[in-house]
mmCIF file of C-alpha atoms and ligand atoms in Angstrom:
data_model
loop_
_atom_site.group_PDB
_atom_site.id
_atom_site.type_symbol
_atom_site.label_atom_id
_atom_site.label_comp_id
_atom_site.label_asym_id
_atom_site.label_seq_id
_atom_site.Cartn_x
_atom_site.Cartn_y
_atom_site.Cartn_z
ATOM 1 C CA MET W 1 2.450 -1.289 -10.283
ATOM 2 C CA LYS W 2 4.447 -2.793 -7.767
ATOM 3 C CA ILE W 3 2.395 -3.853 -4.447
ATOM 4 C CA VAL W 4 3.690 -5.600 -0.761
ATOM 5 C CA ILE W 5 0.898 -6.796 0.692
ATOM 6 C CA LEU W 6 0.405 -7.306 4.422
ATOM 7 C CA GLY W 7 -2.291 -8.649 7.002
ATOM 8 C CA PRO W 8 -2.468 -11.530 9.490
ATOM 9 C CA PRO W 9 -2.469 -15.770 9.219
ATOM 10 C CA GLY W 10 -6.150 -15.777 7.937
ATOM 11 C CA SER W 11 -6.482 -12.762 6.657
ATOM 12 C CA GLY W 12 -7.006 -13.939 3.362
ATOM 13 C CA LYS W 13 -3.956 -12.520 2.135
ATOM 14 C CA GLY W 14 -2.325 -15.359 -0.425
ATOM 15 C CA THR W 15 -5.978 -16.022 -2.119
ATOM 16 C CA TYR W 16 -5.965 -11.863 -2.707
ATOM 17 C CA SER W 17 -2.664 -11.948 -3.830
ATOM 18 C CA SER W 18 -2.990 -14.638 -6.503
ATOM 19 C CA ARG W 19 -6.694 -13.151 -7.419
ATOM 20 C CA LEU W 20 -4.659 -9.266 -7.273
ATOM 21 C CA ALA W 21 -2.164 -10.634 -9.819
ATOM 22 C CA SER W 22 -3.668 -12.344 -11.916
ATOM 23 C CA ARG W 23 -6.860 -9.293 -12.320
ATOM 24 C CA LEU W 24 -3.440 -6.888 -13.090
ATOM 25 C CA GLY W 25 -1.468 -8.808 -14.753
ATOM 26 C CA ILE W 26 1.257 -8.651 -12.854
ATOM 27 C CA PRO W 27 3.198 -12.134 -10.744
ATOM 28 C CA HIS W 28 2.313 -13.196 -7.586
ATOM 29 C CA ILE W 29 5.257 -13.761 -5.556
ATOM 30 C CA SER W 30 5.471 -15.819 -2.445
ATOM 31 C CA THR W 31 7.982 -16.458 -0.365
ATOM 32 C CA GLY W 32 6.947 -19.241 1.310
ATOM 33 C CA ASP W 33 6.534 -20.517 -2.004
ATOM 34 C CA ILE W 34 9.572 -20.242 -3.332
ATOM 35 C CA PHE W 35 10.389 -21.084 -0.362
ATOM 36 C CA ARG W 36 8.598 -24.776 -0.536
ATOM 37 C CA GLU W 37 9.635 -25.343 -3.567
ATOM 38 C CA GLU W 38 13.927 -24.878 -3.614
ATOM 39 C CA ILE W 39 13.915 -27.498 -0.454
ATOM 40 C CA LYS W 40 11.186 -29.806 -2.886
ATOM 41 C CA SER W 41 13.187 -29.986 -5.635
ATOM 42 C CA GLY W 42 17.203 -30.602 -3.179
ATOM 43 C CA SER W 43 18.338 -27.733 -4.370
ATOM 44 C CA GLU W 44 21.341 -26.017 -2.842
ATOM 45 C CA LEU W 45 19.148 -23.295 -1.584
ATOM 46 C CA GLY W 46 16.969 -25.412 -0.536
ATOM 47 C CA ASN W 47 18.561 -27.894 1.709
ATOM 48 C CA SER W 48 20.636 -24.310 3.573
ATOM 49 C CA ILE W 49 16.741 -22.911 4.123
ATOM 50 C CA SER W 50 15.301 -26.214 4.889
ATOM 51 C CA SER W 51 15.860 -26.129 9.519
ATOM 52 C CA TYR W 52 14.414 -22.351 9.454
ATOM 53 C CA VAL W 53 11.594 -23.087 7.401
ATOM 54 C CA SER W 54 10.141 -26.602 9.135
ATOM 55 C CA SER W 55 10.617 -24.745 12.247
ATOM 56 C CA GLY W 56 8.972 -21.233 11.424
ATOM 57 C CA LYS W 57 12.035 -19.060 11.782
ATOM 58 C CA LEU W 58 13.133 -16.359 9.694
ATOM 59 C CA VAL W 59 15.125 -17.311 7.303
ATOM 60 C CA PRO W 60 18.639 -14.720 7.160
ATOM 61 C CA ASP W 61 17.497 -11.643 5.389
ATOM 62 C CA ASP W 62 20.535 -11.667 3.453
ATOM 63 C CA VAL W 63 19.185 -15.223 2.049
ATOM 64 C CA VAL W 64 15.774 -13.869 0.979
ATOM 65 C CA ASN W 65 17.109 -10.814 0.152
ATOM 66 C CA ALA W 66 19.692 -12.755 -2.787
ATOM 67 C CA VAL W 67 16.980 -14.745 -3.560
ATOM 68 C CA MET W 68 14.224 -11.291 -4.148
ATOM 69 C CA GLU W 69 17.080 -9.762 -6.023
ATOM 70 C CA LYS W 70 16.760 -12.744 -8.166
ATOM 71 C CA ARG W 71 13.220 -12.731 -8.454
ATOM 72 C CA LEU W 72 12.391 -9.815 -9.287
ATOM 73 C CA SER W 73 14.594 -8.779 -11.894
ATOM 74 C CA LYS W 74 12.946 -11.259 -14.155
ATOM 75 C CA GLU W 75 10.627 -9.667 -17.304
ATOM 76 C CA ASP W 76 8.055 -10.268 -15.849
ATOM 77 C CA CYS W 77 8.111 -8.136 -12.570
ATOM 78 C CA LYS W 78 8.306 -5.580 -15.296
ATOM 79 C CA ASN W 79 5.236 -4.110 -14.548
ATOM 80 C CA GLY W 80 4.628 -4.833 -11.349
ATOM 81 C CA PHE W 81 4.249 -7.589 -9.410
ATOM 82 C CA ILE W 82 2.775 -8.472 -5.943
ATOM 83 C CA LEU W 83 4.602 -9.891 -2.778
ATOM 84 C CA ASP W 84 3.101 -11.462 -0.785
ATOM 85 C CA GLY W 85 6.144 -12.377 2.583
ATOM 86 C CA TYR W 86 8.183 -10.040 1.808
ATOM 87 C CA PRO W 87 9.368 -7.659 2.909
ATOM 88 C CA ARG W 88 8.823 -9.278 6.596
ATOM 89 C CA THR W 89 11.773 -6.994 8.788
ATOM 90 C CA VAL W 90 12.332 -3.190 8.453
ATOM 91 C CA ASN W 91 16.078 -4.865 7.323
ATOM 92 C CA GLN W 92 14.795 -6.555 3.939
ATOM 93 C CA ALA W 93 12.237 -3.480 3.370
ATOM 94 C CA GLU W 94 15.611 -1.411 3.222
ATOM 95 C CA PHE W 95 16.625 -4.067 0.792
ATOM 96 C CA LEU W 96 14.190 -3.853 -1.229
ATOM 97 C CA ASP W 97 13.690 0.075 -0.954
ATOM 98 C CA ARG W 98 17.145 -0.411 -2.696
ATOM 99 C CA ILE W 99 16.540 -2.190 -5.388
ATOM 100 C CA SER W 100 12.807 -1.382 -6.677
ATOM 101 C CA LYS W 101 10.067 1.072 -5.412
ATOM 102 C CA ILE W 102 7.323 0.073 -3.913
ATOM 103 C CA ASP W 103 4.105 1.934 -5.215
ATOM 104 C CA VAL W 104 1.682 0.785 -2.387
ATOM 105 C CA VAL W 105 0.956 -1.878 0.724
ATOM 106 C CA ILE W 106 -1.687 -3.235 0.803
ATOM 107 C CA ASN W 107 -2.682 -3.829 4.882
ATOM 108 C CA LEU W 108 -5.445 -6.334 5.633
ATOM 109 C CA ASN W 109 -7.351 -5.454 9.029
ATOM 110 C CA VAL W 110 -9.277 -8.350 9.567
ATOM 111 C CA PRO W 111 -10.642 -8.320 13.655
ATOM 112 C CA ASP W 112 -8.703 -10.099 15.554
ATOM 113 C CA GLU W 113 -13.122 -12.649 15.886
ATOM 114 C CA VAL W 114 -13.044 -12.699 12.396
ATOM 115 C CA ILE W 115 -9.719 -14.806 12.271
ATOM 116 C CA VAL W 116 -10.704 -16.967 14.801
ATOM 117 C CA ARG W 117 -14.198 -18.410 12.986
ATOM 118 C CA ARG W 118 -12.416 -18.310 9.915
ATOM 119 C CA LEU W 119 -8.985 -20.874 11.057
ATOM 120 C CA SER W 120 -10.708 -22.695 12.840
ATOM 121 C CA SER W 121 -13.317 -23.055 10.108
ATOM 122 C CA ARG W 122 -10.388 -23.588 7.301
ATOM 123 C CA LEU W 123 -10.063 -26.408 5.195
ATOM 124 C CA ILE W 124 -7.636 -27.957 3.506
ATOM 125 C CA CYS W 125 -6.495 -30.394 0.882
ATOM 126 C CA ARG W 126 -4.514 -33.673 2.010
ATOM 127 C CA ASN W 127 -3.486 -34.016 -1.624
ATOM 128 C CA CYS W 128 -2.624 -30.580 -3.071
ATOM 129 C CA GLY W 129 -2.843 -28.288 -0.980
ATOM 130 C CA ALA W 130 -6.328 -26.419 -1.995
ATOM 131 C CA ILE W 131 -8.193 -24.341 0.865
ATOM 132 C CA TYR W 132 -11.605 -24.168 1.467
ATOM 133 C CA ASN W 133 -13.209 -22.671 4.220
ATOM 134 C CA ARG W 134 -16.958 -24.095 5.778
ATOM 135 C CA ILE W 135 -18.928 -20.820 6.524
ATOM 136 C CA THR W 136 -17.093 -18.983 3.045
ATOM 137 C CA LEU W 137 -15.683 -20.426 0.693
ATOM 138 C CA PRO W 138 -17.121 -24.743 1.101
ATOM 139 C CA PRO W 139 -16.798 -26.902 -1.106
ATOM 140 C CA LYS W 140 -19.074 -28.660 -4.047
ATOM 141 C CA VAL W 141 -19.131 -32.100 -1.743
ATOM 142 C CA ASP W 142 -18.553 -31.981 2.094
ATOM 143 C CA GLY W 143 -15.367 -33.135 2.897
ATOM 144 C CA VAL W 144 -13.414 -33.555 -0.885
ATOM 145 C CA CYS W 145 -11.468 -31.168 -3.578
ATOM 146 C CA ASP W 146 -13.012 -29.853 -6.109
ATOM 147 C CA LYS W 147 -9.833 -29.824 -7.738
ATOM 148 C CA CYS W 148 -8.617 -32.835 -7.612
ATOM 149 C CA GLY W 149 -10.636 -34.850 -5.039
ATOM 150 C CA GLY W 150 -8.854 -35.379 -1.792
ATOM 151 C CA GLU W 151 -10.092 -36.148 1.624
ATOM 152 C CA LEU W 152 -9.898 -32.314 3.424
ATOM 153 C CA TYR W 153 -8.820 -31.796 7.108
ATOM 154 C CA GLN W 154 -8.575 -29.344 9.819
ATOM 155 C CA ARG W 155 -5.241 -28.228 10.676
ATOM 156 C CA GLU W 156 -3.938 -29.277 13.899
ATOM 157 C CA ASP W 157 -3.373 -25.254 15.015
ATOM 158 C CA ASP W 158 -6.266 -24.096 13.871
ATOM 159 C CA ARG W 159 -7.601 -23.812 17.041
ATOM 160 C CA PRO W 160 -8.997 -20.725 19.027
ATOM 161 C CA GLU W 161 -5.677 -20.504 21.274
ATOM 162 C CA ILE W 162 -3.327 -21.053 18.485
ATOM 163 C CA ILE W 163 -4.910 -19.125 16.400
ATOM 164 C CA ARG W 164 -5.018 -16.054 19.062
ATOM 165 C CA GLU W 165 -1.532 -16.888 19.562
ATOM 166 C CA ARG W 166 -0.371 -16.543 16.231
ATOM 167 C CA ILE W 167 -2.101 -12.839 16.040
ATOM 168 C CA GLY W 168 -0.348 -12.193 18.693
ATOM 169 C CA ILE W 169 3.553 -12.967 16.772
ATOM 170 C CA TYR W 170 1.988 -11.440 13.828
ATOM 171 C CA LYS W 171 1.391 -8.203 14.847
ATOM 172 C CA LYS W 172 4.673 -7.807 16.920
ATOM 173 C CA GLU W 173 6.109 -8.834 13.408
ATOM 174 C CA VAL W 174 4.561 -6.347 11.655
ATOM 175 C CA ALA W 175 4.346 -3.398 14.112
ATOM 176 C CA PRO W 176 8.224 -1.797 12.515
ATOM 177 C CA LEU W 177 7.368 -3.372 8.852
ATOM 178 C CA LEU W 178 4.368 -0.387 9.269
ATOM 179 C CA GLU W 179 6.163 2.588 10.879
ATOM 180 C CA TYR W 180 8.092 1.982 8.489
ATOM 181 C CA TYR W 181 5.931 1.606 5.994
ATOM 182 C CA ARG W 182 3.962 4.672 7.096
ATOM 183 C CA LYS W 183 6.620 6.867 7.180
ATOM 184 C CA LYS W 184 7.034 7.050 3.452
ATOM 185 C CA GLY W 185 3.370 7.257 2.984
ATOM 186 C CA ILE W 186 2.222 4.056 0.981
ATOM 187 C CA VAL W 187 0.246 2.154 2.801
ATOM 188 C CA LEU W 188 -3.654 1.380 1.924
ATOM 189 C CA ASP W 189 -5.183 0.285 5.215
ATOM 190 C CA PHE W 190 -8.026 -2.035 4.164
ATOM 191 C CA PHE W 191 -11.352 -3.639 5.622
ATOM 192 C CA TYR W 192 -13.439 -5.280 6.017
ATOM 193 C CA GLU W 193 -16.806 -3.671 4.907
ATOM 194 C CA SER W 194 -19.478 -6.136 6.413
ATOM 195 C CA SER W 195 -17.031 -6.833 9.874
ATOM 196 C CA LYS W 196 -19.017 -4.850 11.995
ATOM 197 C CA SER W 197 -22.137 -5.995 11.211
ATOM 198 C CA GLY W 198 -19.777 -9.828 12.254
ATOM 199 C CA GLU W 199 -20.147 -11.206 8.853
ATOM 200 C CA ASP W 200 -17.907 -12.729 6.167
ATOM 201 C CA ILE W 201 -17.219 -11.598 3.440
ATOM 202 C CA SER W 202 -16.292 -13.885 -0.019
ATOM 203 C CA PRO W 203 -12.892 -13.500 -1.892
ATOM 204 C CA ASP W 204 -14.373 -12.145 -4.846
ATOM 205 C CA LYS W 205 -16.422 -9.001 -3.161
ATOM 206 C CA ALA W 206 -13.233 -8.404 -1.153
ATOM 207 C CA VAL W 207 -11.025 -8.043 -3.941
ATOM 208 C CA GLU W 208 -13.308 -6.069 -6.034
ATOM 209 C CA MET W 209 -13.137 -4.299 -3.185
ATOM 210 C CA ILE W 210 -9.633 -3.624 -3.396
ATOM 211 C CA ILE W 211 -9.535 -3.409 -6.537
ATOM 212 C CA GLU W 212 -11.175 -0.280 -6.404
ATOM 213 C CA ALA W 213 -8.937 1.349 -3.510
ATOM 214 C CA LEU W 214 -6.088 0.561 -5.546
ATOM 215 C CA LYS W 215 -7.996 2.633 -8.251
ATOM 216 C CA GLU W 216 -8.272 5.690 -5.858
ATOM 217 C CA PHE W 217 -4.537 5.241 -4.248
ATOM 218 C CA SER W 218 -2.909 5.589 -7.330
ATOM 219 C CA ASN W 219 -4.938 8.984 -8.098
HETATM 220 P P1 LIG K 1 4.096 -18.526 7.890
HETATM 221 O O1 LIG K 1 3.357 -17.199 7.806
HETATM 222 O O2 LIG K 1 3.800 -19.731 8.781
HETATM 223 O O3 LIG K 1 5.754 -17.818 7.968
HETATM 224 P P2 LIG K 1 4.534 -18.694 4.729
HETATM 225 O O4 LIG K 1 4.599 -19.291 3.959
HETATM 226 O O5 LIG K 1 4.891 -17.169 4.991
HETATM 227 O O6 LIG K 1 4.315 -18.908 6.391
HETATM 228 O O7 LIG K 1 6.038 -18.578 5.199
HETATM 229 C C1 LIG K 1 7.361 -20.600 5.324
HETATM 230 C C2 LIG K 1 8.381 -20.079 5.834
HETATM 231 O O8 LIG K 1 8.983 -19.765 4.943
HETATM 232 C C3 LIG K 1 8.446 -19.277 6.981
HETATM 233 O O9 LIG K 1 7.757 -19.540 8.449
HETATM 234 C C4 LIG K 1 10.330 -18.975 7.352
HETATM 235 O O10 LIG K 1 10.455 -19.961 8.039
HETATM 236 C C5 LIG K 1 10.003 -18.580 5.775
HETATM 237 N N1 LIG K 1 10.250 -17.152 5.094
HETATM 238 C C6 LIG K 1 9.023 -16.412 4.332
HETATM 239 N N2 LIG K 1 9.206 -15.388 4.171
HETATM 240 C C7 LIG K 1 10.248 -15.105 4.061
HETATM 241 C C8 LIG K 1 11.049 -13.688 4.561
HETATM 242 N N3 LIG K 1 10.641 -12.705 3.953
HETATM 243 N N4 LIG K 1 12.088 -12.996 5.814
HETATM 244 C C9 LIG K 1 12.271 -14.255 6.239
HETATM 245 N N5 LIG K 1 11.819 -15.938 6.062
HETATM 246 C C10 LIG K 1 11.091 -16.504 5.051
HETATM 247 ZN ZN1 LIG K 2 -7.127 -30.955 -3.686
#
């Protein structure tokens, strides 16, 4: 299955994508991860995009498209993939249509208050970057990374007023993209069942729900 996943910051997009990928046996392809690796490796590509990435600006479409065309032509993409962070513009979506056929676009719908609550309780490992949550995904030992023993910290921009601002920016960015895919009839809207009660659901439960929804979608 060829999947694109869309969701605001704090929707769990990264977590769900990697879990879904291993459940479905397809690669999880994150443009953010690819770009950060390129920058770290000091490649020519990495050098040319580092100023965009470090300032949070979009990398030019032709660069992103070329990188993705190369990545999607690899053997492991034959049976499908989950794209996380691509496409981000209609121009990229049109390019993607020319090189591949997307089956479904998973659109994660999360109420703003849930995002604010989640992100303001998010913890990140200073050493390995692993992500925890004081409420939904607490580390075994308070303040310490399960994976590497590193120190956990809270991101500077994980503050309510900044989070609301980031949500607003995301909504503006994603609107034309969603409209593009809705016209094609391939958007699978995923709503958090428990958001009505105001409680959050675990990543495991959410992934199970998404897998069920995908089965129905492909029928
Ligand atoms: P963020 O959600 O903060 O944008 P990501 O990890 O998705 O984080 O991406 C990191 C950076 O990589 C972005 O800020 C942007 O500079 C670049 N980037 C990622 N995906 C794309 C894309 N599809 N088009 C253009 N730039 C992108
Ligand atoms: Zn760690």
